[in-house]
Coordinates of C-alpha atoms in Angstrom, one line a residue:
X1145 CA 1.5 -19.1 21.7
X1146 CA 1.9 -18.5 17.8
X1147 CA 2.1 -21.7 15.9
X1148 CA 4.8 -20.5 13.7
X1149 CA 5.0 -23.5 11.5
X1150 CA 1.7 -22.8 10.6
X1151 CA 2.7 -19.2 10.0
X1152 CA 5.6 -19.8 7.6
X1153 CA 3.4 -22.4 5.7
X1154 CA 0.5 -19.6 4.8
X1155 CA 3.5 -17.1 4.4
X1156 CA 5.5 -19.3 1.7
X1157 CA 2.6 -20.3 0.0
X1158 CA 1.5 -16.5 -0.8
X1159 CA 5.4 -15.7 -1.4
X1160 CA 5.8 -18.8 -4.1
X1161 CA 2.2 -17.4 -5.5
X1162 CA 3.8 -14.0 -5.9
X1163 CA 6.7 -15.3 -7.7
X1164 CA 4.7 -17.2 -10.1
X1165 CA 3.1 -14.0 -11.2
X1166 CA 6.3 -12.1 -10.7
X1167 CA 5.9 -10.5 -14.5
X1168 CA 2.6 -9.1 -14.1
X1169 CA 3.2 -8.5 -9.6
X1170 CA 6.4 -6.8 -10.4
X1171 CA 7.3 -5.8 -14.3
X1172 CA 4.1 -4.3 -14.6
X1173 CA 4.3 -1.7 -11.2
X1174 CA 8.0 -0.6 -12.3
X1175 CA 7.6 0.4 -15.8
X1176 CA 4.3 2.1 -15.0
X1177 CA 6.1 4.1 -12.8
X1178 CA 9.0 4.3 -14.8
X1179 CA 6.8 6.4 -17.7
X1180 CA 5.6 8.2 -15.0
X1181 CA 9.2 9.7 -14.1
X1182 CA 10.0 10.0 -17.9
X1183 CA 6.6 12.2 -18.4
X1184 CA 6.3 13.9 -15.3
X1185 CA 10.2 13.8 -13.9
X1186 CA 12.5 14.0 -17.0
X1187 CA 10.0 16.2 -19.8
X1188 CA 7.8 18.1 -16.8
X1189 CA 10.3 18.5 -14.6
X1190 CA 12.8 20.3 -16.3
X1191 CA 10.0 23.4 -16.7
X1192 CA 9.1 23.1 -12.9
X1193 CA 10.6 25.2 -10.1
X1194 CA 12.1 23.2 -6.9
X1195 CA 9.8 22.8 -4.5
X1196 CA 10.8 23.5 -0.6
X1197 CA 14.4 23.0 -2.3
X1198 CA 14.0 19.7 -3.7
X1199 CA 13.8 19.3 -7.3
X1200 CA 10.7 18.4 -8.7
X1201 CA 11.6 15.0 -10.3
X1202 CA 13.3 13.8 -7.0
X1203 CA 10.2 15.5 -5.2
X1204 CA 7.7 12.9 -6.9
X1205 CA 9.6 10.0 -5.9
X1206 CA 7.6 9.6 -2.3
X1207 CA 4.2 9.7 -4.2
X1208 CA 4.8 7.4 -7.3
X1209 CA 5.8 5.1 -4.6
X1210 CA 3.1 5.3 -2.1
X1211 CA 0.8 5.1 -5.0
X1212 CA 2.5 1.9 -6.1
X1213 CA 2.5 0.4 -2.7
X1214 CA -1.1 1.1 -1.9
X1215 CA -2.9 -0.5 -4.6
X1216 CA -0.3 -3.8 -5.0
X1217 CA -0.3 -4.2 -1.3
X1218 CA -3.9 -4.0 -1.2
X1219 CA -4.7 -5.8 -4.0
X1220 CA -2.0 -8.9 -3.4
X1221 CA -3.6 -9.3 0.1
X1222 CA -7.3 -8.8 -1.0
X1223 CA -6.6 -11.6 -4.3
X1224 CA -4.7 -13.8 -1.2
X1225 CA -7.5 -14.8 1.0
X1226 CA -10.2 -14.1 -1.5
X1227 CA -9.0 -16.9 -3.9
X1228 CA -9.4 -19.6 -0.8
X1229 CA -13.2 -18.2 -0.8
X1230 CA -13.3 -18.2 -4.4
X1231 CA -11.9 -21.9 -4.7
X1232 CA -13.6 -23.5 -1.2
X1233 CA -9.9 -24.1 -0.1
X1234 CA -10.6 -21.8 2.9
X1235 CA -12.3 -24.2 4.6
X1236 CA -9.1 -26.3 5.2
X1237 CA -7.7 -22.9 6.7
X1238 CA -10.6 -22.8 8.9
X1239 CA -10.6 -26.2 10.4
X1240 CA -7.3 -26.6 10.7
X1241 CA -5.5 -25.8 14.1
X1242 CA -4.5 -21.8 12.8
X1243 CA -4.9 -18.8 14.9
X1244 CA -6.4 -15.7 13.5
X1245 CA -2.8 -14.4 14.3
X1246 CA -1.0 -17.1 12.6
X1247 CA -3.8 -16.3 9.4
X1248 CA -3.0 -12.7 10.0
X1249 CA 0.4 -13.0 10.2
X1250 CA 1.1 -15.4 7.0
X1251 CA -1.3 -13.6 4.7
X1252 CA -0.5 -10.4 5.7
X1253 CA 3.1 -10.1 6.3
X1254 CA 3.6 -11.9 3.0
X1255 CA 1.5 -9.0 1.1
X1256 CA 4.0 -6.2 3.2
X1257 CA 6.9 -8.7 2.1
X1258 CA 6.1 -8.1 -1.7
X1259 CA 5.2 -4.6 -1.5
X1260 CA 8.8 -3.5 0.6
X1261 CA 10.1 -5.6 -2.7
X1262 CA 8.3 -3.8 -5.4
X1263 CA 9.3 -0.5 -3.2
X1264 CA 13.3 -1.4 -3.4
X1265 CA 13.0 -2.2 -7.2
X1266 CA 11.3 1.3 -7.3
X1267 CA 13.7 3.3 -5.6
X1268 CA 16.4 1.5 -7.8
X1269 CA 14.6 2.3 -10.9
X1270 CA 14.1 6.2 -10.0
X1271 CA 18.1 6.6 -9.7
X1272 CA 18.3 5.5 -13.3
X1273 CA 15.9 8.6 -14.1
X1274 CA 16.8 11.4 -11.2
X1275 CA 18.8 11.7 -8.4
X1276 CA 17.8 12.0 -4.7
X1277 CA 18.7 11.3 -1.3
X1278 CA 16.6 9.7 1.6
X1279 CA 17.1 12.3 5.1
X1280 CA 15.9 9.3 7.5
X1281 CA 16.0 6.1 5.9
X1282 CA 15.9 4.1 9.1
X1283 CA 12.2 5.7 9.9
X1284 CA 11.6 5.5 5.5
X1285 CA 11.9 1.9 6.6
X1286 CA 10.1 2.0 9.2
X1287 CA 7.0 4.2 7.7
X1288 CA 6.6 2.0 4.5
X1289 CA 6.4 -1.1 6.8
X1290 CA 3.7 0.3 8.6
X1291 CA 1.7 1.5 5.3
X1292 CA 2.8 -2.0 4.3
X1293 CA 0.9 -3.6 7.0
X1294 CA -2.1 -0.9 6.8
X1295 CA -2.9 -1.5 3.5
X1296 CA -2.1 -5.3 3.6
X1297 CA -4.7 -5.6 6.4
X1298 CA -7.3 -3.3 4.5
X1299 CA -6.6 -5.8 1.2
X1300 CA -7.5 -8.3 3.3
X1301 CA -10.8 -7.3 5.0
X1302 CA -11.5 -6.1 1.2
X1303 CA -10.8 -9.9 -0.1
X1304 CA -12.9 -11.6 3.0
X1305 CA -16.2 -8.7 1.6
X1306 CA -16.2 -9.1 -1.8
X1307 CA -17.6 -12.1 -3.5
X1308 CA -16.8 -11.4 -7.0
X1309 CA -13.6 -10.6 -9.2
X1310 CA -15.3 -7.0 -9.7
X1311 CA -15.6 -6.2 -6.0
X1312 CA -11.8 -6.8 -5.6
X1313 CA -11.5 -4.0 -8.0
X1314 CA -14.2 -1.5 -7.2
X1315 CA -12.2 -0.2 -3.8
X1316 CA -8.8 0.3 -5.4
X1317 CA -9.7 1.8 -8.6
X1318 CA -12.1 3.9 -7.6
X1319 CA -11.0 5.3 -4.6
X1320 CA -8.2 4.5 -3.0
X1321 CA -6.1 5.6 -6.9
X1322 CA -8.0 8.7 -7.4
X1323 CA -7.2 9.4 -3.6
X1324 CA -4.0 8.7 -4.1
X1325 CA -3.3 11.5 -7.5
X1326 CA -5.3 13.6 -5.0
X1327 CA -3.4 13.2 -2.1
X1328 CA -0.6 15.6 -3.2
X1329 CA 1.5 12.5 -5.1
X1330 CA 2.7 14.8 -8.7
X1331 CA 2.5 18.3 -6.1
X1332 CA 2.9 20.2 -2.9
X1333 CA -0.9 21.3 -1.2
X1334 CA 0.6 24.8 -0.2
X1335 CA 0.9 24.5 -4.3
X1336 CA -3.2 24.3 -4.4
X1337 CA -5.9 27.7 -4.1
X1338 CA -8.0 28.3 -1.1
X1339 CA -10.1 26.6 -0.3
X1340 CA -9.1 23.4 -2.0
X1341 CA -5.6 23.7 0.6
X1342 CA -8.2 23.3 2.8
X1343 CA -9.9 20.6 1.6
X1344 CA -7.4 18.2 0.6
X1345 CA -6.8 17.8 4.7
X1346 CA -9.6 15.5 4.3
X1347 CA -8.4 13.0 1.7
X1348 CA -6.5 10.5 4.3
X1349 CA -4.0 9.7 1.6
X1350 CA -2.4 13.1 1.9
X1351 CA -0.8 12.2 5.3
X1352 CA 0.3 9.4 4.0
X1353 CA 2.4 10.5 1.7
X1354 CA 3.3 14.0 3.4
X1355 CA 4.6 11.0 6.1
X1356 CA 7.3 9.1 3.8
X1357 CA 7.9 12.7 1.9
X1358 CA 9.3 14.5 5.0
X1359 CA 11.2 11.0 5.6
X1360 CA 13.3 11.4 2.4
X1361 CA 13.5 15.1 2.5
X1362 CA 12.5 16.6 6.1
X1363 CA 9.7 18.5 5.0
X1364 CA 6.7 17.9 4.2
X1365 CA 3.0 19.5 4.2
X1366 CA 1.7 17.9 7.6
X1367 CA 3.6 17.1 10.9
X1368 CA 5.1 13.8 10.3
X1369 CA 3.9 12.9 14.4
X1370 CA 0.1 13.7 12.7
X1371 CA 1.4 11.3 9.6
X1372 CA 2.5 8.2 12.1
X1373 CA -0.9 8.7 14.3
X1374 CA -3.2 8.6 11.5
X1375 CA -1.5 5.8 9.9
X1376 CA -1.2 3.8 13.6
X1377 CA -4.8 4.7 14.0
X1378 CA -5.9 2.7 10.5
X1379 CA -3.7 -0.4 11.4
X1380 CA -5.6 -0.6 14.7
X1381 CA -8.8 -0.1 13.4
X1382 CA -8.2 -2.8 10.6
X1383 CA -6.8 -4.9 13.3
X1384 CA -10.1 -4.4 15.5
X1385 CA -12.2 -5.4 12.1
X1386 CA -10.3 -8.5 11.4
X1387 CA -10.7 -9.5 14.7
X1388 CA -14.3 -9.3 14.8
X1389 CA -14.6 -10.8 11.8
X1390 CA -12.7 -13.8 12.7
X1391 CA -15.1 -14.0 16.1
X1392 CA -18.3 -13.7 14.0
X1393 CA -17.2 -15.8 10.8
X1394 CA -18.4 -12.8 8.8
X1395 CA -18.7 -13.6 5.1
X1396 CA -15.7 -16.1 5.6
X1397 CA -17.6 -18.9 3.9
X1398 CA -19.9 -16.9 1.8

């Protein structure tokens, strides 16, 4: 049974945290994003073709917002249980009578919470700047909930490793961003020369955002069935880490 007291008491906490740092968690994520659809969708744009029929400003909306999501999910859950490591607070959490699902659960869920609100004020942003349409918003929800919990998860098997500020940074900045620019976010990969079509399969980022593409705009550059697996497959195998984490106390009080 899920003590969901216990839940909604880790959950508010990280929520209240987040709204005390709502300038810098929020303000700071839109009107990045906001240059980048003035540079690349209003002054680019206009000199760019459609691509598979969707114009190009409306076309980058997917990938400014899955590079958004990725590194404030992951960072918001990483800073949320490393700050409890950080301050010797996470000993309470330890002793007291909280399941790793209850942990999992609170921390996580409010990191998805606060990324699925930056996303909204993102997509109400980009109607000030182009217009577009979303094909299947009920599985656009559905897909950004599960990078949501992906990424939240990752962020925080990221905050339980590192045991500085700088580690909490390493992951994110240099490699999950420059994956991210890679991963087909400002262009199509039938766009790029053989054999670096080819190559860009590898970067894991690309299926995520070929996933939420096709959901706005029915196409996309890889099956959206190979999209879901792959992200499905990363939830579970940062599921499976947590868990042995959790059984093994790994780094939990270091």
């Amino acid at each position: 049974m899920i003590a969901w007291r216990s839940t909604w008491s880790i959950y508010k906490r990280e929520l209240v945290r987040f709204l005390r740092t709502a300038f810098q968690s929020v303000l700071a994520p839109v009107l990045t994003t906001s240059l980048y659809f003035i540079v690349f969708g209003a002054a680019i744009g206009g000199r760019m073709p459609d691509l598979g029929g969707v114009d190009y400003g409306a076309f980058i909306i997917p990938g400014l917002l899955m590079l958004t999501l990725l590194g404030e999910t992951t960072s918001n859950s990483s800073f949320g249980i490393y700050m409890p490591k950080f301050t010797g607070t996470i000993y309470e959490l330890l002793s007291a009578p909280v399941g790793v699902a209850e942990t999992l659960i609170g921390f996580v869920g409010a990191a998805a919470t606060k990324s699925l609100i930056l996303a909204t004020i993102i997509l109400v942003t980009a109607r000030l700047f182009v217009d577009y349409h979303i094909a299947h918003p009920l599985l656009a929800v559905i897909y950004i909930m599960l990078v949501a919990a992906a990424f939240s998860l990752f962020g925080f098997i990221l905050g339980i490793w590192a045991d500085n500020f700088e580690k909490l940074g390493i992951i994110p900045m240099l490699f999950l961003t420059p994956l991210t620019f890679l991963g087909g976010t400002f262009y199509s990969i039938d766009m790029l020369p053989k054999p670096w079509d080819t190559i860009a399969l590898f970067n894991p980022i690309v299926y995520l955002v070929s996933g939420l593409r096709w959901t706005f705009y029915g196409s996309a550059d890889v099956d959206i069935r190979v999209s879901f697996a792959i992200t499905m497959a990363f939830l579970a195998i940062c599921v499976a880490i947590i868990a042995y984490i959790f059984r093994t106390g790994w780094r939990l009080r270091a």
